[in-house]
Tab-separated table of C-alpha atoms and ligand atoms in Angstrom:
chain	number	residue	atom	x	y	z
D	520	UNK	CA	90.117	-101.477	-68.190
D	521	UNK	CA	86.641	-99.761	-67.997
D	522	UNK	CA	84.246	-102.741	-66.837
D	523	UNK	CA	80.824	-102.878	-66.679
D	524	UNK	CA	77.415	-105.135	-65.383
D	525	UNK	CA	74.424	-105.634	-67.736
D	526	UNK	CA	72.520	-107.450	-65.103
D	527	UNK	CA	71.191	-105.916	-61.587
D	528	UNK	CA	68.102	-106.287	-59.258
D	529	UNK	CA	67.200	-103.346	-57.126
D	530	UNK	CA	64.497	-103.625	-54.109
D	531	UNK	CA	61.891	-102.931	-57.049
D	532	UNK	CA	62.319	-106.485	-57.895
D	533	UNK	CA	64.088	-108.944	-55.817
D	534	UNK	CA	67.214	-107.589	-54.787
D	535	UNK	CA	67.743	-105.862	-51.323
D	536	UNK	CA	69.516	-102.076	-52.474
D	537	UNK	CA	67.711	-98.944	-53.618
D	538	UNK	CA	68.072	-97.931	-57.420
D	539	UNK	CA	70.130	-94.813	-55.400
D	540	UNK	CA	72.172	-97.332	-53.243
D	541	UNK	CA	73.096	-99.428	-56.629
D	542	UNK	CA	74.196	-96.345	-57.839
D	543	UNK	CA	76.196	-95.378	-55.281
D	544	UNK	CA	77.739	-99.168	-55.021
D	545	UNK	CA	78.658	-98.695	-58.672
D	546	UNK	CA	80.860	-95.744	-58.520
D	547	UNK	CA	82.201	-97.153	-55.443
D	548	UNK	CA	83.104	-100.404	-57.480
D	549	UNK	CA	84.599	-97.940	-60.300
D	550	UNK	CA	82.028	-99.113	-62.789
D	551	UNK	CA	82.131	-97.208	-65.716
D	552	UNK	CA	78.345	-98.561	-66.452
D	553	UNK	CA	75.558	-100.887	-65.059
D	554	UNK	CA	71.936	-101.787	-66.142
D	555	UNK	CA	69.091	-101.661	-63.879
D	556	UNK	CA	67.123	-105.109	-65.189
D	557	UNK	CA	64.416	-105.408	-61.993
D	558	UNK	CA	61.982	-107.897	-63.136
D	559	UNK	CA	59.086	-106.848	-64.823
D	560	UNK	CA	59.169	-103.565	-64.075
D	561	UNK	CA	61.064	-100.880	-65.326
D	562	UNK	CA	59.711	-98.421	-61.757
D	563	UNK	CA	63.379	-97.923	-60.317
D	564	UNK	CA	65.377	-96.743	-63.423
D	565	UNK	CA	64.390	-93.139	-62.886
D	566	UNK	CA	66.142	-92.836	-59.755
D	567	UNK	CA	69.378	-94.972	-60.237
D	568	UNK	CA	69.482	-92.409	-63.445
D	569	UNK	CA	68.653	-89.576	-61.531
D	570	UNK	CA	71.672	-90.504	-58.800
D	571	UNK	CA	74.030	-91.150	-61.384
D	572	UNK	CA	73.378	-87.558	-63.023
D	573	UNK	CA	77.008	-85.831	-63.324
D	574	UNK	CA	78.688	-88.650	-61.339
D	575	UNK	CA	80.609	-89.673	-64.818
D	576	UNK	CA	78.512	-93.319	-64.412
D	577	UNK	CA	76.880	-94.926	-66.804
D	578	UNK	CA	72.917	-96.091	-66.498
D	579	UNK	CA	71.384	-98.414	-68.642
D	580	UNK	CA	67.393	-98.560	-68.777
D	581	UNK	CA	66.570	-102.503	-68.780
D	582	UNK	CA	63.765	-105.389	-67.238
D	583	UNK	CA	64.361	-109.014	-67.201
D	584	UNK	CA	61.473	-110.341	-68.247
D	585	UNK	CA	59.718	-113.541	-66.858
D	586	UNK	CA	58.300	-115.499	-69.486
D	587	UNK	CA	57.715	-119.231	-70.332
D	588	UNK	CA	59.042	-122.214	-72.264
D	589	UNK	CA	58.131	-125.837	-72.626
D	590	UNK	CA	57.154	-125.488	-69.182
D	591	UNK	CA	60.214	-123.353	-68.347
D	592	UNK	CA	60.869	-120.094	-66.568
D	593	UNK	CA	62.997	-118.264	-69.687
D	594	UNK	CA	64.151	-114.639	-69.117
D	595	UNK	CA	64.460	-111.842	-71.562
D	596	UNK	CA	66.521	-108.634	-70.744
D	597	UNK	CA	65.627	-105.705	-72.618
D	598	UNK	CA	67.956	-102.797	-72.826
D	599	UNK	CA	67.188	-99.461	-73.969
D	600	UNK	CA	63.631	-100.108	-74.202
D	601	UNK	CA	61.749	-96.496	-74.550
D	602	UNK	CA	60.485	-97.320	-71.082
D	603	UNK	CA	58.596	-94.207	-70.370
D	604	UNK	CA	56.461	-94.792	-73.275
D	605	UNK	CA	52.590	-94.954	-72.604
D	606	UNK	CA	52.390	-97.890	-75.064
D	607	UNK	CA	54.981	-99.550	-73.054
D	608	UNK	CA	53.591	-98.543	-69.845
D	609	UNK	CA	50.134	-99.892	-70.750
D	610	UNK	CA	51.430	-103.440	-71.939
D	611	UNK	CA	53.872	-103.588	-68.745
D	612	UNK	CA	51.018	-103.352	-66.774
D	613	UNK	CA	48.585	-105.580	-68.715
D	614	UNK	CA	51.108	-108.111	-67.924
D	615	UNK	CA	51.289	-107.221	-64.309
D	616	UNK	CA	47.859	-107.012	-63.474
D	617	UNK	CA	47.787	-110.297	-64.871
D	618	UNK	CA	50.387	-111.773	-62.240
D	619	UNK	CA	48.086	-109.444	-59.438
D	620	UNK	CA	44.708	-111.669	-60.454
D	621	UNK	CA	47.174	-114.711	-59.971
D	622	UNK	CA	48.978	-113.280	-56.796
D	623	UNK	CA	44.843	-112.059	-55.489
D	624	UNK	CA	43.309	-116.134	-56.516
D	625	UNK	CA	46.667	-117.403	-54.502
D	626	UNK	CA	45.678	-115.113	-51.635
D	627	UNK	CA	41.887	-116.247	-51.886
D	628	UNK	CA	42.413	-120.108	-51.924
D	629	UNK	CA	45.391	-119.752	-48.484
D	630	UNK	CA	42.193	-117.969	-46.796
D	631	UNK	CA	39.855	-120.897	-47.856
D	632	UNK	CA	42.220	-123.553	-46.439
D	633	UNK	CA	43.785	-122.445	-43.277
D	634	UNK	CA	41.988	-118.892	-42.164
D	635	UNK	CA	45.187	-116.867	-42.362
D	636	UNK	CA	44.411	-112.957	-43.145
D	637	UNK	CA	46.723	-113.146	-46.417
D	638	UNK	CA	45.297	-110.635	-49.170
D	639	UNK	CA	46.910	-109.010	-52.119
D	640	UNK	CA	46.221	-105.415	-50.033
D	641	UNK	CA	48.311	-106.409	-46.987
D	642	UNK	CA	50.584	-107.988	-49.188
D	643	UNK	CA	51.083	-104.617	-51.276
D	644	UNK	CA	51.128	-102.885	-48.118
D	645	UNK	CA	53.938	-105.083	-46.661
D	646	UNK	CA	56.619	-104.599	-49.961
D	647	UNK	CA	55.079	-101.305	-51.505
D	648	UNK	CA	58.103	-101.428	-53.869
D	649	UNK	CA	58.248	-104.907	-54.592
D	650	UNK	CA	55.811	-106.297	-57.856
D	651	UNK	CA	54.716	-109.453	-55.812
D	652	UNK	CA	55.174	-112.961	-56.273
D	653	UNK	CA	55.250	-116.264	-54.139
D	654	UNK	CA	58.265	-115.238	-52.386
D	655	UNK	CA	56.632	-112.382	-51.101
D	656	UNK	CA	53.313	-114.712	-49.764
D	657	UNK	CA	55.980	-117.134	-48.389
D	658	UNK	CA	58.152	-113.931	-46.972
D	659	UNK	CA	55.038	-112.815	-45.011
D	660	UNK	CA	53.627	-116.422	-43.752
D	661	UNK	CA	57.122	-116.565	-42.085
D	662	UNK	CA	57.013	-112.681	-40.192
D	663	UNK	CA	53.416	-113.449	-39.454
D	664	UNK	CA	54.444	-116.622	-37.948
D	665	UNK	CA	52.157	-118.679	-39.946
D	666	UNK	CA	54.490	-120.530	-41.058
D	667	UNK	CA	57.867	-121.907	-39.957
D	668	UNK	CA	59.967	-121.681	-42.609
D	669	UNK	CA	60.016	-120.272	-46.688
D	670	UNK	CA	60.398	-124.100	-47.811
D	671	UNK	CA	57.463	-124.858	-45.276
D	672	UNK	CA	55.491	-122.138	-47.431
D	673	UNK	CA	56.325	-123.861	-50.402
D	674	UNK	CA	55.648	-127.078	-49.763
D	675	UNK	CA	52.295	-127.069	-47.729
D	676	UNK	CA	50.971	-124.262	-49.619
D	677	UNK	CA	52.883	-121.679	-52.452
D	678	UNK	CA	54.940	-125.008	-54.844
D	679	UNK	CA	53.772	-125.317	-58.152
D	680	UNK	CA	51.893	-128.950	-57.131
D	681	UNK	CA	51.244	-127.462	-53.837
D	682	UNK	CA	47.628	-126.886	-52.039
D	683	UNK	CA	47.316	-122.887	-53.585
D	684	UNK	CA	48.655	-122.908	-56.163
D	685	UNK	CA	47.623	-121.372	-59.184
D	686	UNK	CA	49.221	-121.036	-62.675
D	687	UNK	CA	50.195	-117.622	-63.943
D	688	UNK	CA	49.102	-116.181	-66.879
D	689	UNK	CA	52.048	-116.974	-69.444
D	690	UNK	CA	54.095	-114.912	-71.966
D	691	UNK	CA	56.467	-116.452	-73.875
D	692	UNK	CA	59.712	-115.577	-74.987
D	693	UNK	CA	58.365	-114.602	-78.194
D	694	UNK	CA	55.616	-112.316	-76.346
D	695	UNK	CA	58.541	-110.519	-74.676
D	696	UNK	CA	60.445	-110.081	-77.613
D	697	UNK	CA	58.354	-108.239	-79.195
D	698	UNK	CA	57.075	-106.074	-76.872
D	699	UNK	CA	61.070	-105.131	-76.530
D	700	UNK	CA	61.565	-104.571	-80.304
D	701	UNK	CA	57.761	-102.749	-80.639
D	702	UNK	CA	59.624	-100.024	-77.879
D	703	UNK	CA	63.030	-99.704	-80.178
D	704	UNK	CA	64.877	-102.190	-77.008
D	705	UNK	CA	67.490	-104.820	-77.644
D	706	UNK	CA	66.269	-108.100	-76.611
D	707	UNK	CA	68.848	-110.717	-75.131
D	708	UNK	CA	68.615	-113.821	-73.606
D	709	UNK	CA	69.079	-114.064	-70.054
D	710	UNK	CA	71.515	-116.723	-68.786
D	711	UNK	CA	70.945	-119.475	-71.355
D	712	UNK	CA	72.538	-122.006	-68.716
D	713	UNK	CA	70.611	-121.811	-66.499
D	714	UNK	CA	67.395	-123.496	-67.564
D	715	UNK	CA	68.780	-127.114	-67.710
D	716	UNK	CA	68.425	-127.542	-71.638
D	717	UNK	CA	70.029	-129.969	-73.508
D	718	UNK	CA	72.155	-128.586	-76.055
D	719	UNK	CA	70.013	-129.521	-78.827
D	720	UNK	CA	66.725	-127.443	-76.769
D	721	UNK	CA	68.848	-124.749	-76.343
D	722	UNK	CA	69.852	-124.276	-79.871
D	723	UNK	CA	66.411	-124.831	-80.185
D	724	UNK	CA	65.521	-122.006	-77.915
D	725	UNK	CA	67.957	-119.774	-79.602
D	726	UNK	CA	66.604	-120.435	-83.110
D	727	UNK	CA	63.040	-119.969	-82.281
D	728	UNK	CA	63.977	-116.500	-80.387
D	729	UNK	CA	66.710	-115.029	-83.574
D	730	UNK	CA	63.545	-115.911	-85.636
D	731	UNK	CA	61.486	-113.661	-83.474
D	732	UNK	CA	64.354	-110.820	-83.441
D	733	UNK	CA	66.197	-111.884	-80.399
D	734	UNK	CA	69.935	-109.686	-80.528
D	735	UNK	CA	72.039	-111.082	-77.992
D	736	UNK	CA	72.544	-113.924	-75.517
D	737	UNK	CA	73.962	-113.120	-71.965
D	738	UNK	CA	76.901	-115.514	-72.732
D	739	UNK	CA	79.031	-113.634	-69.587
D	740	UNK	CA	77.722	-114.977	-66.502
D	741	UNK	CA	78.655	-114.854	-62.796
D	742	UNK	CA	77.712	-118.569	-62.757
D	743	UNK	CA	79.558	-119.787	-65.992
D	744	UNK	CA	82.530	-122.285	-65.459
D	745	UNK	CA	85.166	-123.436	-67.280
D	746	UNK	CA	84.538	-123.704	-70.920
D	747	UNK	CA	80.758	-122.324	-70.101
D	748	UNK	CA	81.507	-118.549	-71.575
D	749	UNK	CA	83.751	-119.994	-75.025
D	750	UNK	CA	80.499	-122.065	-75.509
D	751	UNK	CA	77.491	-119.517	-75.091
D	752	UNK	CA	80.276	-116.841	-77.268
D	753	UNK	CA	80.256	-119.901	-79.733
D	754	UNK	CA	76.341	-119.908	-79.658
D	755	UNK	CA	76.317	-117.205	-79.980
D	756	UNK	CA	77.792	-116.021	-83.177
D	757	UNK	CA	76.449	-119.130	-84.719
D	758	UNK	CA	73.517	-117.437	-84.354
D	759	UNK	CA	74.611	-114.124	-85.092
D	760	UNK	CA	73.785	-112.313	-81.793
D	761	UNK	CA	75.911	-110.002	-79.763
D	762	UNK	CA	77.259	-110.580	-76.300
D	763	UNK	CA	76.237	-109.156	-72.981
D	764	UNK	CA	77.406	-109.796	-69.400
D	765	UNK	CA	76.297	-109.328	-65.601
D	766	UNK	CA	76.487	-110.232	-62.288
D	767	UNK	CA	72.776	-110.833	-61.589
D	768	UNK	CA	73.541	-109.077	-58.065
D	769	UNK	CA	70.791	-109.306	-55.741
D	770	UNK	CA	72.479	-107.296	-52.707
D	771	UNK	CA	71.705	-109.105	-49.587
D	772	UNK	CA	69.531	-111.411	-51.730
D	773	UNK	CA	72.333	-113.227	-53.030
D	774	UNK	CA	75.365	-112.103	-50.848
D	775	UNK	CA	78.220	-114.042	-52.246
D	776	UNK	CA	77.759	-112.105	-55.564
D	777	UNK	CA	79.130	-108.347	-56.014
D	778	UNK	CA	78.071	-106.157	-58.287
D	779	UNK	CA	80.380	-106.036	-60.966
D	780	UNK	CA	83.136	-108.579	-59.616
D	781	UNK	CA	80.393	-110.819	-59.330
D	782	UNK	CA	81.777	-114.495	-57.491
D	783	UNK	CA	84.776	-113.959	-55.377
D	784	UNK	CA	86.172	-112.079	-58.688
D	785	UNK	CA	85.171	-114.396	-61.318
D	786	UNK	CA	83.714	-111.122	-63.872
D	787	UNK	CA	85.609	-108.040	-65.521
D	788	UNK	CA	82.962	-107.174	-68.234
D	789	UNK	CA	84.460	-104.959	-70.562
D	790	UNK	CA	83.270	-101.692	-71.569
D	791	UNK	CA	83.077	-102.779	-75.261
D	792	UNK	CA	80.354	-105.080	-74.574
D	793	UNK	CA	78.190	-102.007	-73.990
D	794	UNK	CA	79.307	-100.126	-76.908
D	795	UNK	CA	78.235	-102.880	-79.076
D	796	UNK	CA	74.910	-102.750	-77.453
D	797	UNK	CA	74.578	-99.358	-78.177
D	798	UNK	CA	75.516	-99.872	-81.579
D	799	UNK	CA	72.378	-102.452	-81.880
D	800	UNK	CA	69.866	-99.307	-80.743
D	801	UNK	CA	67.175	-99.013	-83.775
L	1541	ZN	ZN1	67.094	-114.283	-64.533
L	1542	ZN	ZN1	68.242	-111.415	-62.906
């Protein structure tokens, strides 16, 4: 069977592998397709598209999108957005030079407190790839030696009730939605187990986001067990969404999990999923 993985992090985001090494891992894994979904940023699907040219591979454009809840982290893929758009390009980076003016006030208050040279500049400098975010701050505390550990970073100075920290500006769901549909993408919800919802807030969740023009839920997940991927399908077509599935690899990031296989084996994600996907485009 052809199998596929909706759900991938390249060096652009968080994961450890260039868009061309992903590639490469993918054709080496016999994937007949995978989906670049850094998050918030779209910067690396030019290349894994570019390496996959005449290799017989599949690449599908996507983001995972960060957004927020009821005070939870909630993310939205978007597949087949028309990333290249200026439109698209322009509201991507509204939203990231929001995070930066977070990431630069961070910076700012670590400098006030303890004297340590952290800026936004040596922080781009240090992961010119990466869009940054607290685990890049605690990352370079650590190498600098600033710190002990990551956790240390967290605790004393990066943690949401911690000494610097500072809220981000928010999008919601909703936001993210519609900047997906706006750009002719197919908006899905990422992982819907993993946020710690009651059943009753997740159905919750999903109505608010079908309302909004949500079209699938990521009910195939490397994490699922037993009865997990019967009950997201179930949610699913309640609600009347399709299905997508992925690995979430991370490369070195998160080495247990391979891309396509994803736990020790635990995905085959068939080819059909995608076709169905495709069949959603607008
Ligand atoms: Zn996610
Ligand atoms: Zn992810």
């Amino acid at each position: 069977m052809k199998t596929i993985d909706l759900h991938v992090h390249s060096y652009f985001s968080d994961g450890s592998l260039s868009p061309e090494e992903l590639t490469r891992l993918a054709i080496a894994a016999g994937l007949g397709a995978y989906s670049l979904t850094d998050h918030d940023t779209v910067d690396g699907i030019d290349r894994a598209l570019q390496a996959a040219e005449g290799t017989g591979l599949e690449v599908v454009p996507g983001i995972e999108f960060s957004t927020r809840w009821q005070h939870r982290d909630i993310h939205i893929l978007g597949y087949f957005i028309d990333y290249r758009s200026p439109s698209f390009q322009e509201q991507l980076h509204g939203f990231i030079n929001s995070r930066n003016a977070r990431n630069e006030k961070m910076c700012e208050k670590i400098r006030a407190l303890t004297g340590f040279p952290i800026s936004e500049e040596i922080l781009i400098r240090r992961f010119p790839d990466a869009v940054i975010t607290r685990a890049h701050m605690a990352a370079w505390l650590v190498e600098e030696g600033y710190v002990e550990t990551r956790p240390v970073a967290f605790d004393k100075y990066l943690g949401d009730n911690a000494s610097c920290f500072v809220p981000k500006e928010e999008i919601t769901p909703v936001d993210a939605i519609r900047m997906i549909l706006t750009h002719h993408g197919i908006p899905v919800l990422a992982h819907p187990l993993l946020y710690s919802l009651t059943k009753k807030q997740l159905e919750a969740l999903v109505g608010e986001l079908k309302e909004a023009g949500l079209k699938g839920m990521e009910a195939v997940y490397v994490l699922n067990k037993g009865s997990d991927e019967a009950h997201m399908r179930a949610l699913a077509k309640k609600y009347g969404l399709l299905v997508t599935g992925g690995s979430d690899f991370h490369g070195a990031n998160k080495p247990d999990i391979s891309l396509g296989t994803g736990l020790k084996h635990n995905l085959e994600i068939p080819y059909s999923l995608l076709e169905t996907l495709k069949a959603a485009r607008t």
